[in-house]
Amino acid sequence: MAEEAKAKGNAAFSAGDFPTAIRHFSEAIDLAPTNHVLYSNRSAAYASLNKYAEALTDAKKTVELKPDWSKGYSRLGAAHLGLAHYDDAVSAYKKGLEYDPNNEALKSGLADAQASVSRSRAGPPPPGNNLFGDAFSGPEMWAKLTADPSTRAYLQQPDFVKMMQEIQKNPSNLNLYLKDQRVMQALGVLLNLKFRTPTSEDTEMPESSPSPSSPPERKRAAEPEPVKVPEPEPEPEPMDLTEEKREKKERKAQAVSEKELGNAAYKKKDFDTAIAHYTKAMELDDEDISYLMNRAATYLEMGQYEDCIKDCDKAVERGRELRSDFKMIAKALTRKGSALVKMAKTSKDYEPAIESFQKALTEHRNPDTLKKRNDAEKAKKELEQQEYFDPKVADEEREKGNEYFKQQKYPEAIKHYTESLKRNPKDPRAYSNRAACYTKLGALPEGLKDAEKCIELDPTFSKGYNRKGAVQFFMKEYDKALETYQEGLKHDPNNQELLDGVKRCVEQINKASRGDLTPDELKERQAKGMQDPEVQNILQDPVMRQVLIDFQENPKAAQEHTKNPMVMNKIQKLVSAGIVQIR
């Protein structure tokens, strides 16, 4: 209910019916008294009616509820400025800029407030000869031009802004620009000679963006833009506005109202009603693709993916015709990709979705779109593996690999084992056999990886431990190899290959203990041992350093150390690494 009242308030504000907007915002506040956006909206509506005291109260409440929201300080500054509290206005705008340093509305408001402070301290300016000099003085000029819908759009045009700045610096320059219709329109607004017709430009409506795996992403319904010092009295309709333009403006305002109602219905999950309102908005204004985008989002939420895709394609096509913001084009392409993902049943079905996401990233590199593309690629790969899965063919390929292994044609064997794993990635035998091939070819890291995968898939498969131990032995990591063989014997105590592996490792370790290594062997083993993080930690341990000193200098203390199993395990580790020799 609060969202519905808020939507009605936004629509009324867009239509310039500020009393009605205030009434609807008040109803929404009664239903949701902690919603800071509602107080912000009502503050803007009060300011539009020159009720700055009420606007100030609501602005203070906005900041109280959401202290880190920059727009709240924009409302607060505008209200203070309207009440001529210039120093307070400066403080409010500065506080807002602490949270959002790049906010143009806050920067502009601060400049106006500071100018007002300077002018108030300097006293009234001397009377000039220009009849219209006062109309162009101070921040009130920009506030009035911003507040009036007939001139607001001009402020986006650099040449107009430059002309008005020149006139503000020297009102006599007005004579240079009187032929420009925009300047004449602005002059009428500043002298209260024209009727003020608010438009929907003061409000920015929410856009719904559901993702395939989460609830629809939607921007909060944005509030009316800050109006610092609006016109105190209504002004007559501009004489140069043609009937056609007036009708077009009214239709745009109606379209915005329909969009607001659609947004409210969407949030209540009344999708059919939302579709009807978005469709009506599109009929009223075909120059705003956000209506198409919102309808596509609703179709996506309803599961009508083909309709969603059609609307997204239309939005992209129409957006390019209108030269819409590239971010909107990217959003349409992303939404299309999300719909295609929802429809995907085979790995091939993911290809157009990935293509759509990629096109969106070309328009605008958005992290959310990038994640969706990566997720789609991952899902495609997983589905490909499922579609390729065939245990029977996997066994045939493994047998072919075995034949090549017997012939010592290890590269050919690896090729067939790899194909076998593609057909059945859960077969530990294929990993074990491929690990043996890698070991024969001296590709020890690859062999170790396959052996570990084999053990992961079947911890009771003794061949996996034998493959891993063999790789570690060839890598001269005898301690690790010994641990691997011993772990395998827990599952198969009588396995001769594992028992032989233990014997070989013990011989190599004892060889180091007896000091039977050649100088080159010792140097190689020490270099390898120093790369072992466990050995590094032992040597850096102050306690172990003292133990090693005691073994050299204090036999009695050394004898006590031999009674500590943890110490002796570490000593044995250093002996195996060739770092320490016991004679």
XYZ file of C-alpha atoms in Angstrom:
583
model
C 0.000 0.000 0.000
C 2.810 2.419 0.815
C 4.425 1.808 -2.585
C 1.106 2.423 -4.311
C 0.613 5.718 -2.471
C 4.177 6.681 -3.277
C 3.631 5.909 -6.965
C 0.522 8.118 -6.969
C 2.505 10.868 -5.251
C 5.274 10.677 -7.852
C 2.705 10.789 -10.641
C 1.023 13.836 -9.106
C 4.381 15.553 -8.681
C 5.184 14.841 -12.327
C 1.898 16.468 -13.294
C 2.666 19.542 -11.153
C -0.158 18.806 -8.720
C 1.931 19.364 -5.602
C -0.923 19.436 -2.991
C -2.105 16.038 -4.228
C 1.456 14.770 -4.240
C 1.854 15.863 -0.610
C -1.387 14.080 0.308
C -0.261 10.814 -1.274
C 3.224 11.025 0.216
C 1.652 11.649 3.639
C -0.526 8.536 3.221
C 2.582 6.549 2.330
C 4.441 7.912 5.387
C 1.562 6.811 7.654
C 1.995 3.278 6.278
C 5.824 3.297 6.242
C 7.017 5.912 8.764
C 10.674 4.842 8.546
C 11.025 5.167 4.761
C 13.428 8.068 4.227
C 12.554 8.396 0.525
C 8.954 9.338 1.336
C 10.037 12.266 3.536
C 12.464 13.373 0.824
C 9.695 13.348 -1.795
C 7.317 15.282 0.404
C 10.036 17.809 1.207
C 10.471 18.456 -2.526
C 6.717 18.867 -2.945
C 6.545 21.363 -0.036
C 9.470 23.295 -1.503
C 7.643 23.475 -4.824
C 4.806 25.254 -2.993
C 7.232 27.628 -1.198
C 6.408 25.916 2.110
C 10.017 25.860 3.145
C 9.405 25.378 6.886
C 7.535 22.135 6.189
C 10.142 21.194 3.589
C 12.862 21.719 6.233
C 11.088 19.486 8.760
C 10.812 16.647 6.231
C 14.407 17.134 5.080
C 15.660 16.875 8.662
C 13.651 13.673 9.113
C 15.160 12.283 5.887
C 18.703 12.899 7.148
C 17.830 11.483 10.567
C 16.547 8.218 9.017
C 19.346 7.906 6.435
C 22.405 9.955 7.479
C 24.595 8.632 4.633
C 22.138 9.440 1.815
C 23.419 12.443 -0.135
C 20.027 13.469 -1.540
C 18.739 14.083 1.990
C 21.330 16.862 2.380
C 20.298 18.268 -0.999
C 16.738 18.560 0.343
C 18.033 20.076 3.589
C 20.152 22.649 1.768
C 17.283 23.620 -0.561
C 14.937 24.176 2.388
C 17.502 26.287 4.275
C 18.180 28.279 1.113
C 14.465 28.952 0.669
C 14.296 30.202 4.264
C 17.399 32.385 3.677
C 19.395 30.321 6.177
C 22.417 30.620 3.935
C 25.089 29.412 6.363
C 22.984 26.370 7.266
C 22.454 25.681 3.562
C 26.215 25.762 2.965
C 26.758 23.314 5.847
C 24.076 20.957 4.531
C 25.479 20.875 1.004
C 29.038 20.338 2.298
C 27.853 17.463 4.494
C 26.180 15.827 1.506
C 29.344 16.153 -0.561
C 31.251 14.234 2.113
C 29.121 11.211 1.207
C 28.908 11.857 -2.556
C 31.783 14.128 -3.685
C 30.743 14.002 -7.371
C 27.071 14.895 -6.909
C 26.391 17.761 -9.312
C 23.164 18.843 -7.561
C 25.036 19.258 -4.287
C 27.895 21.123 -5.967
C 25.466 23.500 -7.685
C 23.496 24.016 -4.471
C 26.693 24.748 -2.540
C 27.783 27.323 -5.120
C 24.371 29.050 -4.912
C 24.407 29.023 -1.116
C 27.940 30.403 -0.935
C 27.033 33.130 -3.413
C 24.022 34.036 -1.270
C 26.234 34.202 1.819
C 28.657 36.543 0.052
C 25.855 38.756 -1.247
C 24.123 38.974 2.135
C 27.368 39.992 3.850
C 28.239 42.521 1.200
C 24.894 44.277 1.552
C 22.503 45.314 -1.222
C 24.172 46.089 -4.560
C 24.032 49.633 -5.927
C 21.146 50.278 -8.292
C 22.075 49.591 -11.906
C 20.900 51.037 -15.167
C 19.666 47.704 -16.548
C 15.956 47.139 -16.046
C 16.365 43.392 -15.738
C 19.564 43.285 -13.671
C 17.920 41.904 -10.523
C 16.244 39.107 -12.473
C 19.627 37.611 -13.341
C 21.363 38.072 -9.991
C 22.302 35.413 -7.497
C 21.437 31.721 -7.305
C 17.709 32.459 -7.558
C 18.102 32.695 -11.348
C 19.328 29.108 -11.670
C 16.790 27.899 -9.122
C 13.914 29.406 -11.095
C 15.167 28.064 -14.407
C 15.579 24.607 -12.830
C 12.136 24.706 -11.234
C 10.292 25.710 -14.417
C 9.699 22.812 -16.848
C 9.805 25.080 -19.882
C 13.436 26.037 -19.180
C 14.766 23.064 -17.224
C 15.830 21.198 -20.356
C 17.809 24.224 -21.558
C 20.187 23.815 -18.611
C 21.484 20.652 -20.268
C 22.571 22.703 -23.286
C 26.089 24.164 -22.826
C 25.543 27.120 -25.158
C 22.446 28.225 -23.241
C 24.207 27.913 -19.894
C 27.140 29.947 -21.215
C 24.783 32.706 -22.453
C 23.024 32.890 -19.080
C 26.369 33.036 -17.262
C 27.434 35.942 -19.474
C 24.161 37.742 -18.765
C 24.519 37.093 -15.032
C 28.025 38.584 -15.063
C 26.853 41.599 -16.997
C 23.063 42.066 -17.459
C 23.788 44.456 -20.328
C 24.780 41.395 -22.374
C 21.090 40.513 -22.534
C 20.824 42.696 -25.653
C 23.255 40.361 -27.426
C 21.038 37.303 -27.002
C 17.482 38.607 -27.302
C 17.071 36.875 -30.662
C 17.540 33.493 -28.991
C 14.083 32.132 -28.155
C 15.461 30.234 -25.193
C 16.748 33.406 -23.585
C 13.360 35.067 -24.108
C 11.669 32.068 -22.538
C 14.067 32.271 -19.576
C 13.463 35.999 -19.219
C 9.703 35.378 -19.042
C 10.216 32.799 -16.329
C 12.481 35.083 -14.304
C 10.003 37.989 -14.543
C 6.977 35.827 -13.659
C 5.360 36.407 -17.023
C 4.700 32.847 -18.082
C 2.616 30.019 -16.656
C 4.646 27.219 -15.043
C 3.781 23.752 -16.389
C 5.610 21.059 -14.414
C 6.590 17.966 -16.362
C 7.693 14.481 -15.542
C 11.325 15.435 -15.809
C 11.468 16.036 -12.054
C 11.111 12.328 -11.355
C 13.137 9.387 -12.399
C 11.153 6.170 -12.295
C 12.445 2.761 -11.218
C 13.449 0.144 -13.729
C 12.882 -3.488 -12.879
C 15.664 -5.910 -13.812
C 15.056 -9.497 -12.694
C 17.963 -11.882 -13.034
C 17.587 -15.552 -13.952
C 18.520 -16.863 -10.533
C 17.381 -14.134 -8.184
C 14.403 -11.838 -7.572
C 14.090 -8.981 -10.060
C 16.588 -6.199 -9.598
C 14.776 -2.926 -9.326
C 15.933 0.582 -8.652
C 13.945 2.310 -5.963
C 11.428 4.732 -7.324
C 13.554 7.815 -7.518
C 12.290 10.991 -6.004
C 11.637 14.407 -7.459
C 14.851 16.302 -8.102
C 15.646 19.070 -5.610
C 13.897 22.329 -6.341
C 15.758 25.053 -4.542
C 13.595 28.153 -4.939
C 10.555 27.566 -7.197
C 8.236 30.220 -8.569
C 5.853 31.652 -5.968
C 2.987 32.179 -8.387
C 1.622 30.201 -11.347
C 2.511 31.663 -14.716
C 0.579 31.721 -17.966
C 1.179 29.040 -20.647
C 4.094 30.008 -22.909
C 2.673 31.685 -25.974
C 5.149 30.017 -28.344
C 4.226 26.427 -27.325
C 2.252 24.928 -30.204
C -0.760 22.734 -29.664
C 1.155 19.757 -31.024
C 4.040 20.276 -28.609
C 1.645 20.827 -25.723
C -0.168 17.590 -26.527
C 3.114 15.707 -26.801
C 4.218 17.011 -23.415
C 0.932 15.939 -21.847
C 1.235 12.469 -23.381
C 4.746 12.095 -21.969
C 3.484 13.059 -18.510
C 0.667 10.533 -18.815
C 3.173 7.884 -19.898
C 5.270 8.523 -16.801
C 2.151 8.191 -14.638
C 1.338 4.861 -16.303
C 4.908 3.695 -15.671
C 4.624 4.626 -11.995
C 1.420 2.619 -11.710
C 3.094 -0.274 -13.508
C 6.035 -0.157 -11.097
C 3.677 -0.228 -8.114
C 1.788 -3.209 -9.582
C 5.077 -5.003 -10.327
C 6.241 -4.649 -6.744
C 2.964 -6.222 -5.592
C 3.556 -9.023 -8.157
C 0.377 -8.039 -9.959
C 2.107 -8.663 -13.271
C -0.912 -8.542 -15.570
C -1.781 -5.069 -14.304
C 1.859 -3.995 -14.623
C 1.931 -5.212 -18.245
C -1.222 -3.217 -19.011
C 0.239 -0.001 -17.577
C 3.615 -0.407 -19.326
C 1.834 -1.113 -22.613
C -0.275 2.032 -22.189
C 2.870 4.046 -21.437
C 4.452 2.740 -24.663
C 1.390 3.788 -26.653
C 1.559 7.282 -25.175
C 5.320 7.740 -25.664
C 7.369 5.605 -28.051
C 10.528 7.650 -27.500
C 11.342 6.143 -24.103
C 12.560 2.535 -24.250
C 12.365 2.148 -20.463
C 8.679 1.216 -20.844
C 9.647 -1.644 -23.150
C 12.407 -2.617 -20.734
C 10.030 -2.715 -17.775
C 7.525 -4.813 -19.689
C 10.315 -7.207 -20.701
C 11.327 -7.497 -17.035
C 7.747 -8.357 -16.131
C 7.526 -10.982 -18.863
C 10.777 -12.482 -17.552
C 9.368 -12.694 -14.040
C 6.191 -14.307 -15.392
C 8.168 -16.933 -17.282
C 7.030 -15.636 -20.680
C 10.561 -15.701 -22.028
C 9.787 -15.375 -25.733
C 7.738 -12.213 -25.099
C 10.612 -10.896 -22.978
C 13.087 -11.531 -25.808
C 10.841 -9.794 -28.348
C 10.577 -6.696 -26.137
C 14.339 -6.672 -25.576
C 14.986 -6.871 -29.325
C 12.544 -4.002 -29.891
C 14.212 -1.976 -27.138
C 17.643 -2.453 -28.726
C 16.369 -1.579 -32.200
C 14.375 1.441 -31.036
C 17.150 2.522 -28.679
C 19.635 2.645 -31.545
C 17.185 4.688 -33.608
C 16.756 7.162 -30.757
C 20.481 7.040 -29.869
C 19.565 6.061 -26.324
C 22.128 5.716 -23.566
C 24.419 2.747 -24.312
C 23.787 1.505 -20.761
C 20.109 1.040 -21.605
C 21.045 -0.912 -24.746
C 23.365 -3.069 -22.648
C 20.622 -3.674 -20.105
C 18.224 -4.820 -22.820
C 20.817 -7.246 -24.186
C 21.542 -8.551 -20.694
C 17.847 -9.122 -20.044
C 17.548 -10.975 -23.340
C 20.473 -13.172 -22.323
C 18.792 -13.920 -18.980
C 15.633 -15.038 -20.785
C 17.638 -17.246 -23.154
C 19.396 -18.866 -20.185
C 16.010 -19.642 -18.636
C 14.958 -21.334 -21.880
C 18.199 -23.322 -22.352
C 17.831 -27.110 -22.305
C 20.971 -28.186 -24.165
C 24.527 -26.887 -24.275
C 23.839 -25.412 -27.726
C 20.967 -23.359 -26.288
C 23.454 -21.421 -24.145
C 25.347 -20.107 -27.163
C 22.862 -17.307 -28.114
C 22.606 -16.333 -24.424
C 26.392 -16.039 -24.124
C 26.448 -14.055 -27.377
C 23.806 -11.657 -26.012
C 25.754 -11.147 -22.779
C 28.930 -10.520 -24.790
C 27.182 -7.881 -26.919
C 25.941 -6.227 -23.727
C 29.501 -6.115 -22.368
C 30.606 -4.486 -25.613
C 28.067 -1.708 -24.984
C 28.823 -1.351 -21.264
C 31.115 -3.530 -19.128
C 28.882 -4.198 -16.159
C 30.042 -6.626 -13.399
C 26.590 -8.178 -13.131
C 26.488 -8.902 -16.867
C 30.016 -10.302 -16.741
C 29.007 -12.685 -13.952
C 25.952 -13.822 -15.905
C 28.089 -14.527 -18.962
C 30.592 -16.510 -16.906
C 27.782 -18.471 -15.239
C 26.273 -19.253 -18.642
C 29.619 -20.456 -19.975
C 30.075 -22.662 -16.907
C 26.569 -24.119 -17.268
C 27.209 -24.764 -20.972
C 30.430 -26.626 -20.190
C 28.770 -28.750 -17.497
C 25.907 -29.616 -19.835
C 28.352 -30.525 -22.595
C 30.019 -32.969 -20.210
C 26.670 -34.483 -19.303
C 25.698 -34.808 -22.967
C 29.067 -36.402 -23.776
C 28.878 -38.856 -20.879
C 28.969 -42.515 -22.058
C 30.531 -45.117 -19.698
C 30.565 -47.802 -22.391
C 32.601 -45.681 -24.808
C 34.787 -44.604 -21.877
C 35.707 -48.242 -21.145
C 36.501 -48.843 -24.809
C 38.822 -45.826 -24.905
C 40.530 -46.899 -21.689
C 41.195 -50.364 -23.143
C 42.706 -48.760 -26.239
C 44.942 -46.707 -23.966
C 46.021 -49.877 -22.158
C 47.088 -51.474 -25.444
C 49.229 -48.471 -26.359
C 50.710 -48.453 -22.840
C 51.831 -52.072 -23.269
C 53.480 -51.040 -26.543
C 55.209 -48.180 -24.658
C 53.440 -45.651 -26.886
C 52.688 -43.358 -23.982
C 51.519 -40.197 -25.861
C 48.962 -42.271 -27.797
C 47.873 -43.944 -24.561
C 47.378 -40.544 -22.897
C 45.175 -39.468 -25.802
C 42.806 -42.412 -25.296
C 42.805 -42.116 -21.496
C 41.895 -38.438 -21.871
C 38.997 -39.293 -24.197
C 37.894 -41.937 -21.709
C 37.796 -39.318 -18.943
C 35.731 -36.983 -21.127
C 33.207 -39.762 -21.544
C 33.284 -40.685 -17.857
C 35.115 -38.163 -15.624
C 34.382 -40.217 -12.483
C 36.483 -43.276 -13.420
C 39.548 -43.474 -11.082
C 41.148 -46.191 -13.257
C 41.585 -43.835 -16.211
C 43.246 -41.238 -13.945
C 45.542 -43.909 -12.493
C 46.566 -45.177 -15.930
C 47.160 -41.696 -17.288
C 49.255 -40.879 -14.195
C 51.446 -43.910 -15.034
C 51.911 -42.585 -18.602
C 52.872 -39.120 -17.363
C 55.376 -40.688 -14.959
C 56.959 -42.689 -17.794
C 57.289 -39.508 -19.840
C 58.799 -37.570 -16.932
C 55.785 -35.232 -16.689
C 55.784 -35.606 -12.912
C 53.503 -32.661 -11.924
C 50.804 -33.893 -14.323
C 51.223 -37.442 -13.042
C 50.928 -36.287 -9.430
C 47.751 -34.343 -10.230
C 46.115 -37.388 -11.858
C 47.150 -39.684 -9.006
C 45.652 -37.316 -6.432
C 42.434 -37.097 -8.466
C 42.332 -40.891 -8.581
C 42.589 -41.091 -4.772
C 39.966 -38.349 -4.411
C 37.483 -40.341 -6.517
C 38.202 -43.645 -4.731
C 40.196 -43.399 -1.466
C 40.349 -47.239 -1.256
C 41.942 -47.731 -4.694
C 45.487 -48.921 -3.902
C 46.847 -48.201 -7.389
C 46.189 -44.511 -6.817
C 48.531 -44.507 -3.798
C 51.122 -46.497 -5.721
C 51.018 -43.961 -8.613
C 51.294 -41.003 -6.257
C 54.104 -42.564 -4.203
C 56.062 -43.374 -7.369
C 55.819 -39.786 -8.615
C 56.941 -38.421 -5.238
C 59.819 -40.900 -5.135
C 61.042 -39.788 -8.563
C 60.728 -36.197 -7.364
C 63.043 -37.275 -4.466
C 60.419 -36.352 -1.895
C 61.072 -39.577 0.038
C 59.288 -38.574 3.245
C 56.120 -37.706 1.333
C 56.357 -40.838 -0.769
C 56.714 -42.936 2.405
C 53.601 -41.329 3.891
C 51.665 -42.031 0.686
C 52.668 -45.709 0.586
C 51.812 -46.117 4.287
C 48.421 -44.510 3.741
C 47.735 -46.962 0.925
C 48.681 -49.908 3.122
C 45.902 -48.904 5.532
C 43.421 -49.877 2.808
C 45.381 -52.836 1.364
C 47.920 -54.115 3.968
C 49.296 -56.935 1.791
C 49.797 -54.968 -1.425
C 53.306 -55.887 -2.589
C 53.787 -52.740 -4.743
C 53.088 -50.547 -1.736
C 55.350 -52.623 0.518
C 58.175 -52.367 -2.008
C 57.620 -48.623 -2.195
C 57.989 -48.319 1.575
C 61.221 -50.307 1.443
C 62.721 -48.066 -1.267
C 61.837 -44.901 0.630
C 63.291 -46.192 3.913
C 66.544 -47.084 2.141
C 66.881 -43.584 0.733
C 66.063 -41.947 4.075
C 68.560 -44.154 5.944
C 71.183 -43.434 3.347
C 70.934 -39.756 4.289
C 70.979 -40.640 8.003
C 74.188 -42.649 7.650
C 75.829 -39.895 5.637
C 76.293 -42.184 2.657
C 75.234 -39.558 0.138
C 77.783 -38.276 -2.371
C 78.548 -34.556 -2.193
C 76.440 -33.928 -5.291
C 73.519 -35.980 -3.923
C 73.754 -34.185 -0.601
C 73.840 -30.772 -2.253
C 70.856 -31.624 -4.439
C 68.846 -32.992 -1.519
C 69.611 -29.968 0.655
C 68.571 -27.575 -2.095
C 65.314 -29.464 -2.515
C 64.764 -29.659 1.219
C 65.211 -25.918 1.651
C 62.325 -25.394 -0.738
C 60.022 -27.407 1.520
C 57.881 -25.036 3.656
C 57.874 -27.557 6.517
C 61.677 -27.627 6.597
C 61.779 -23.821 6.477
C 59.410 -23.607 9.450
C 61.519 -26.062 11.466
C 64.712 -24.091 10.826
C 63.000 -20.809 11.754
C 61.613 -22.222 15.010
C 63.716 -20.823 17.939
C 63.066 -23.946 20.012
C 64.345 -26.245 17.265
C 67.383 -24.034 16.784
C 68.267 -24.555 20.441
C 67.655 -28.309 20.085
C 70.133 -28.485 17.198
C 72.714 -26.548 19.232
C 72.211 -28.938 22.150
C 72.810 -31.935 19.871
C 76.166 -30.410 18.964
C 77.282 -28.981 22.302
C 75.226 -30.456 25.153
C 74.866 -34.277 25.013
C 72.862 -34.408 28.243
C 70.233 -31.976 26.935
C 70.240 -33.793 23.594
C 69.415 -37.058 25.359
C 66.384 -35.409 26.923
C 65.251 -34.130 23.515
C 65.288 -37.676 22.115
C 62.473 -38.544 24.511
C 60.176 -36.000 22.803
C 58.444 -37.639 19.760
C 57.558 -34.289 18.160
C 61.136 -33.084 18.337
C 62.474 -36.340 16.905
C 59.975 -36.233 14.021
C 61.279 -32.801 13.108
C 64.882 -33.971 13.437
C 64.108 -36.898 11.132
C 62.580 -34.474 8.632
C 65.834 -32.470 8.604
C 67.889 -35.645 8.270
C 65.824 -36.814 5.298
C 66.266 -33.430 3.676
C 70.052 -33.711 4.073
C 70.133 -30.645 6.318
C 71.284 -32.595 9.387
C 73.474 -35.701 9.574
C 73.637 -38.005 12.602
C 76.934 -39.829 13.102
